[in-house]
């Protein structure tokens, strides 16, 4: 049985950028800020600046900027695609100056790049939120060593996730679809969906109350999740290692900010 509490919707001004990079002892690229948030209407442009730094102590890096698409899997993993592949892609709206497409950075040098999103005058779809990824890729692999001292060739690529929303997009809604117990794996299986029109992030908490003695055990720490509109998510919640055998009521709470909560309950026997 699932019990829902309340949901309060408030307007957010977002563009999300997630940096994921590979750094070795002597070679690396840092991009800041780690998040960008764009919002604009049809026919309008917005520009924000990112700073790219060569953190290498001795290697000059030849870098190129390119675009792609991405989405989350049902388990919340990042999946990458060619630009303009996905229906919610805004890769074709993004531009940088010609001189910023290819450039070199000496050790310790940094460079500011303006990233501009221009929304088409005529809407290409009815979606309120779109995404893309901006890559900064190293074009000249350099010599380095791994953590075991072996010689390797290293080429860095950092990806920045870009989110765009229109001003009217403000609905955050997470809905629990199912909650089950997998006895063989000693875990709960939580299924939920982002039914809003913007990306929604949050945390999942779970409590286990022993029906016989009333003792409560909680998972620690909470589980962080990220979703896009329409995402269906499957999350595995392992039982606490020290949970005694018995009959339990599991209470799962999804907290996705600003007093937005979604609750689910399940009775199960752990033996």
GROMACS .gro file of C-alpha atoms in nm:
model
  271
    1UNK     CA    1   0.000   0.000   0.000
    2UNK     CA    2   0.129   0.346  -0.086
    3UNK     CA    3   0.046   0.664   0.098
    4UNK     CA    4   0.110   1.002  -0.060
    5UNK     CA    5   0.143   1.317   0.142
    6UNK     CA    6   0.163   1.655  -0.020
    7UNK     CA    7   0.335   1.833  -0.303
    8UNK     CA    8   0.416   2.204  -0.326
    9UNK     CA    9   0.533   2.335  -0.663
   10UNK     CA   10   0.758   2.640  -0.691
   11UNK     CA   11   0.925   2.801  -0.989
   12UNK     CA   12   1.291   2.716  -1.055
   13UNK     CA   13   1.536   2.883  -1.288
   14UNK     CA   14   1.766   2.605  -1.390
   15UNK     CA   15   2.035   2.493  -1.628
   16UNK     CA   16   2.223   2.200  -1.515
   17UNK     CA   17   2.578   2.113  -1.606
   18UNK     CA   18   2.752   1.810  -1.468
   19UNK     CA   19   3.132   1.777  -1.505
   20UNK     CA   20   3.281   1.433  -1.530
   21UNK     CA   21   3.651   1.409  -1.603
   22UNK     CA   22   3.952   1.182  -1.588
   23UNK     CA   23   4.252   1.318  -1.400
   24UNK     CA   24   4.595   1.164  -1.361
   25UNK     CA   25   4.894   1.277  -1.162
   26UNK     CA   26   5.035   1.507  -1.428
   27UNK     CA   27   4.751   1.563  -1.671
   28UNK     CA   28   4.403   1.704  -1.626
   29UNK     CA   29   4.142   1.957  -1.726
   30UNK     CA   30   3.917   2.138  -1.485
   31UNK     CA   31   3.598   2.313  -1.593
   32UNK     CA   32   3.406   2.558  -1.374
   33UNK     CA   33   3.144   2.626  -1.267
   34UNK     CA   34   3.038   2.262  -1.239
   35UNK     CA   35   2.672   2.358  -1.302
   36UNK     CA   36   2.509   2.598  -1.549
   37UNK     CA   37   2.141   2.692  -1.559
   38UNK     CA   38   1.968   2.836  -1.868
   39UNK     CA   39   1.615   2.965  -1.907
   40UNK     CA   40   1.475   3.150  -2.208
   41UNK     CA   41   1.180   3.175  -2.444
   42UNK     CA   42   1.152   3.108  -2.817
   43UNK     CA   43   1.376   3.328  -3.032
   44UNK     CA   44   1.591   3.449  -2.741
   45UNK     CA   45   1.954   3.384  -2.654
   46UNK     CA   46   2.138   3.345  -2.326
   47UNK     CA   47   2.511   3.328  -2.269
   48UNK     CA   48   2.711   3.198  -1.975
   49UNK     CA   49   3.085   3.161  -1.929
   50UNK     CA   50   3.280   2.851  -1.837
   51UNK     CA   51   3.647   2.851  -1.738
   52UNK     CA   52   3.871   2.572  -1.863
   53UNK     CA   53   4.201   2.519  -1.682
   54UNK     CA   54   4.496   2.298  -1.773
   55UNK     CA   55   4.593   2.159  -1.433
   56UNK     CA   56   4.891   1.971  -1.578
   57UNK     CA   57   5.229   2.065  -1.436
   58UNK     CA   58   5.424   2.008  -1.755
   59UNK     CA   59   5.204   1.930  -2.057
   60UNK     CA   60   5.049   2.170  -2.306
   61UNK     CA   61   4.703   2.049  -2.404
   62UNK     CA   62   4.540   2.090  -2.745
   63UNK     CA   63   4.166   2.101  -2.679
   64UNK     CA   64   3.852   2.085  -2.891
   65UNK     CA   65   3.491   2.168  -2.803
   66UNK     CA   66   3.210   1.949  -2.934
   67UNK     CA   67   2.847   1.870  -2.856
   68UNK     CA   68   2.645   1.558  -2.787
   69UNK     CA   69   2.329   1.422  -2.627
   70UNK     CA   70   2.277   1.226  -2.309
   71UNK     CA   71   2.006   1.068  -2.095
   72UNK     CA   72   1.969   0.862  -1.780
   73UNK     CA   73   1.912   0.488  -1.785
   74UNK     CA   74   1.641   0.336  -1.565
   75UNK     CA   75   1.913   0.277  -1.306
   76UNK     CA   76   2.024   0.643  -1.321
   77UNK     CA   77   2.341   0.589  -1.522
   78UNK     CA   78   2.460   0.834  -1.788
   79UNK     CA   79   2.412   0.727  -2.150
   80UNK     CA   80   2.584   0.928  -2.425
   81UNK     CA   81   2.470   0.977  -2.785
   82UNK     CA   82   2.564   1.176  -3.093
   83UNK     CA   83   2.437   1.535  -3.102
   84UNK     CA   84   2.072   1.584  -3.204
   85UNK     CA   85   1.992   1.215  -3.153
   86UNK     CA   86   1.737   1.244  -2.871
   87UNK     CA   87   1.396   1.409  -2.898
   88UNK     CA   88   1.477   1.646  -2.610
   89UNK     CA   89   1.812   1.754  -2.754
   90UNK     CA   90   1.913   2.119  -2.754
   91UNK     CA   91   2.261   2.050  -2.895
   92UNK     CA   92   2.167   2.237  -3.213
   93UNK     CA   93   2.085   2.547  -3.012
   94UNK     CA   94   2.430   2.574  -2.852
   95UNK     CA   95   2.720   2.768  -2.996
   96UNK     CA   96   3.064   2.896  -2.900
   97UNK     CA   97   3.287   3.147  -3.075
   98UNK     CA   98   3.482   3.013  -3.373
   99UNK     CA   99   3.815   3.073  -3.199
  100UNK     CA  100   3.698   2.865  -2.903
  101UNK     CA  101   3.633   2.548  -3.102
  102UNK     CA  102   4.004   2.456  -3.099
  103UNK     CA  103   4.271   2.602  -2.869
  104UNK     CA  104   4.581   2.515  -2.667
  105UNK     CA  105   4.650   2.568  -2.298
  106UNK     CA  106   4.998   2.574  -2.147
  107UNK     CA  107   5.050   2.414  -1.804
  108UNK     CA  108   4.845   2.607  -1.549
  109UNK     CA  109   4.684   2.826  -1.816
  110UNK     CA  110   4.310   2.892  -1.819
  111UNK     CA  111   4.063   3.014  -2.076
  112UNK     CA  112   3.711   3.157  -2.053
  113UNK     CA  113   3.459   3.035  -2.311
  114UNK     CA  114   3.115   3.185  -2.371
  115UNK     CA  115   2.845   2.922  -2.421
  116UNK     CA  116   2.533   3.056  -2.592
  117UNK     CA  117   2.191   2.894  -2.627
  118UNK     CA  118   1.955   3.037  -2.889
  119UNK     CA  119   1.605   2.891  -2.880
  120UNK     CA  120   1.442   2.854  -3.225
  121UNK     CA  121   1.177   3.114  -3.303
  122UNK     CA  122   0.929   2.842  -3.395
  123UNK     CA  123   0.901   2.564  -3.132
  124UNK     CA  124   1.033   2.233  -3.263
  125UNK     CA  125   0.832   2.031  -3.008
  126UNK     CA  126   0.608   2.071  -2.703
  127UNK     CA  127   0.874   1.984  -2.445
  128UNK     CA  128   0.943   2.234  -2.168
  129UNK     CA  129   1.296   2.112  -2.093
  130UNK     CA  130   1.584   2.013  -2.319
  131UNK     CA  131   1.936   1.883  -2.263
  132UNK     CA  132   2.274   1.846  -2.429
  133UNK     CA  133   2.634   1.783  -2.334
  134UNK     CA  134   2.934   2.000  -2.419
  135UNK     CA  135   3.262   1.808  -2.441
  136UNK     CA  136   3.611   1.951  -2.395
  137UNK     CA  137   3.844   1.690  -2.546
  138UNK     CA  138   4.221   1.664  -2.554
  139UNK     CA  139   4.352   1.612  -2.907
  140UNK     CA  140   4.718   1.538  -2.821
  141UNK     CA  141   4.759   1.234  -2.594
  142UNK     CA  142   5.051   1.272  -2.353
  143UNK     CA  143   5.278   1.029  -2.170
  144UNK     CA  144   5.188   0.953  -1.811
  145UNK     CA  145   5.193   0.670  -1.557
  146UNK     CA  146   4.906   0.489  -1.390
  147UNK     CA  147   4.874   0.423  -1.017
  148UNK     CA  148   5.099   0.117  -1.052
  149UNK     CA  149   5.375   0.309  -1.226
  150UNK     CA  150   5.313   0.168  -1.575
  151UNK     CA  151   5.363   0.400  -1.871
  152UNK     CA  152   5.042   0.500  -2.048
  153UNK     CA  153   4.908   0.747  -2.303
  154UNK     CA  154   4.648   0.980  -2.155
  155UNK     CA  155   4.380   1.177  -2.337
  156UNK     CA  156   4.131   1.378  -2.134
  157UNK     CA  157   3.765   1.444  -2.210
  158UNK     CA  158   3.541   1.644  -1.977
  159UNK     CA  159   3.166   1.653  -2.034
  160UNK     CA  160   2.939   1.934  -1.922
  161UNK     CA  161   2.568   1.856  -1.907
  162UNK     CA  162   2.353   2.143  -2.027
  163UNK     CA  163   1.988   2.178  -1.928
  164UNK     CA  164   1.748   2.434  -2.071
  165UNK     CA  165   1.392   2.516  -1.966
  166UNK     CA  166   1.128   2.763  -2.073
  167UNK     CA  167   1.003   3.008  -1.805
  168UNK     CA  168   0.661   2.842  -1.778
  169UNK     CA  169   0.813   2.504  -1.688
  170UNK     CA  170   0.770   2.471  -1.313
  171UNK     CA  171   0.600   2.140  -1.238
  172UNK     CA  172   0.797   1.901  -1.018
  173UNK     CA  173   0.620   1.571  -0.961
  174UNK     CA  174   0.767   1.237  -0.856
  175UNK     CA  175   0.523   0.943  -0.844
  176UNK     CA  176   0.596   0.605  -0.684
  177UNK     CA  177   0.478   0.328  -0.917
  178UNK     CA  178   0.565   0.020  -0.712
  179UNK     CA  179   0.757  -0.101  -0.407
  180UNK     CA  180   0.850  -0.469  -0.373
  181UNK     CA  181   1.075  -0.692  -0.162
  182UNK     CA  182   1.333  -0.920  -0.324
  183UNK     CA  183   1.399  -1.191  -0.068
  184UNK     CA  184   1.687  -1.352  -0.260
  185UNK     CA  185   1.881  -1.025  -0.287
  186UNK     CA  186   1.774  -0.889   0.054
  187UNK     CA  187   1.663  -0.558  -0.094
  188UNK     CA  188   1.364  -0.341  -0.169
  189UNK     CA  189   1.292  -0.255  -0.532
  190UNK     CA  190   1.155   0.097  -0.570
  191UNK     CA  191   0.998   0.207  -0.898
  192UNK     CA  192   0.913   0.574  -0.953
  193UNK     CA  193   0.856   0.821  -1.235
  194UNK     CA  194   0.923   1.188  -1.299
  195UNK     CA  195   0.581   1.308  -1.413
  196UNK     CA  196   0.673   1.678  -1.406
  197UNK     CA  197   0.797   1.894  -1.692
  198UNK     CA  198   1.143   1.979  -1.553
  199UNK     CA  199   1.439   1.779  -1.424
  200UNK     CA  200   1.402   1.682  -1.060
  201UNK     CA  201   1.667   1.570  -0.811
  202UNK     CA  202   1.632   1.448  -0.456
  203UNK     CA  203   1.705   1.191  -0.188
  204UNK     CA  204   1.544   0.861  -0.093
  205UNK     CA  205   1.512   0.760   0.273
  206UNK     CA  206   1.396   0.421   0.404
  207UNK     CA  207   1.292   0.307   0.753
  208UNK     CA  208   1.222  -0.049   0.863
  209UNK     CA  209   0.992  -0.095   1.164
  210UNK     CA  210   0.975  -0.436   1.330
  211UNK     CA  211   0.604  -0.509   1.364
  212UNK     CA  212   0.657  -0.723   1.678
  213UNK     CA  213   0.872  -0.496   1.896
  214UNK     CA  214   0.839  -0.157   1.721
  215UNK     CA  215   1.215  -0.114   1.676
  216UNK     CA  216   1.305   0.113   1.383
  217UNK     CA  217   1.613   0.076   1.163
  218UNK     CA  218   1.703   0.330   0.893
  219UNK     CA  219   1.931   0.317   0.593
  220UNK     CA  220   2.225   0.553   0.620
  221UNK     CA  221   2.317   0.751   0.422
  222UNK     CA  222   2.020   0.848   0.207
  223UNK     CA  223   2.030   0.767  -0.168
  224UNK     CA  224   2.066   1.060  -0.410
  225UNK     CA  225   1.888   1.048  -0.746
  226UNK     CA  226   1.860   1.263  -1.060
  227UNK     CA  227   1.579   1.248  -1.318
  228UNK     CA  228   1.459   1.413  -1.637
  229UNK     CA  229   1.092   1.462  -1.734
  230UNK     CA  230   0.935   1.129  -1.824
  231UNK     CA  231   1.211   0.922  -1.664
  232UNK     CA  232   1.108   0.592  -1.510
  233UNK     CA  233   1.354   0.489  -1.241
  234UNK     CA  234   1.427   0.158  -1.073
  235UNK     CA  235   1.623   0.183  -0.748
  236UNK     CA  236   1.756  -0.101  -0.535
  237UNK     CA  237   1.756  -0.037  -0.159
  238UNK     CA  238   1.963  -0.292   0.032
  239UNK     CA  239   1.841  -0.397   0.376
  240UNK     CA  240   2.063  -0.282   0.663
  241UNK     CA  241   2.332  -0.545   0.727
  242UNK     CA  242   2.238  -0.573   1.094
  243UNK     CA  243   1.860  -0.599   1.040
  244UNK     CA  244   1.724  -0.888   1.255
  245UNK     CA  245   1.491  -1.146   1.103
  246UNK     CA  246   1.123  -1.069   1.146
  247UNK     CA  247   0.813  -0.905   1.007
  248UNK     CA  248   0.854  -0.541   0.896
  249UNK     CA  249   0.683  -0.236   0.762
  250UNK     CA  250   0.913  -0.055   0.522
  251UNK     CA  251   0.850   0.318   0.476
  252UNK     CA  252   1.020   0.481   0.178
  253UNK     CA  253   1.021   0.860   0.142
  254UNK     CA  254   1.133   1.052  -0.167
  255UNK     CA  255   1.226   1.411  -0.079
  256UNK     CA  256   1.272   1.625  -0.390
  257UNK     CA  257   1.296   1.970  -0.236
  258UNK     CA  258   1.076   2.256  -0.118
  259UNK     CA  259   0.844   2.032   0.085
  260UNK     CA  260   0.782   1.799  -0.211
  261UNK     CA  261   0.749   1.448  -0.067
  262UNK     CA  262   0.635   1.110  -0.197
  263UNK     CA  263   0.577   0.820   0.042
  264UNK     CA  264   0.539   0.445  -0.004
  265UNK     CA  265   0.489   0.159   0.245
  266UNK     CA  266   0.532  -0.217   0.220
  267UNK     CA  267   0.480  -0.503   0.468
  268UNK     CA  268   0.721  -0.796   0.426
  269UNK     CA  269   0.877  -1.085   0.614
  270UNK     CA  270   1.255  -1.108   0.639
  271UNK     CA  271   1.359  -1.464   0.723
   0.00000   0.00000   0.00000
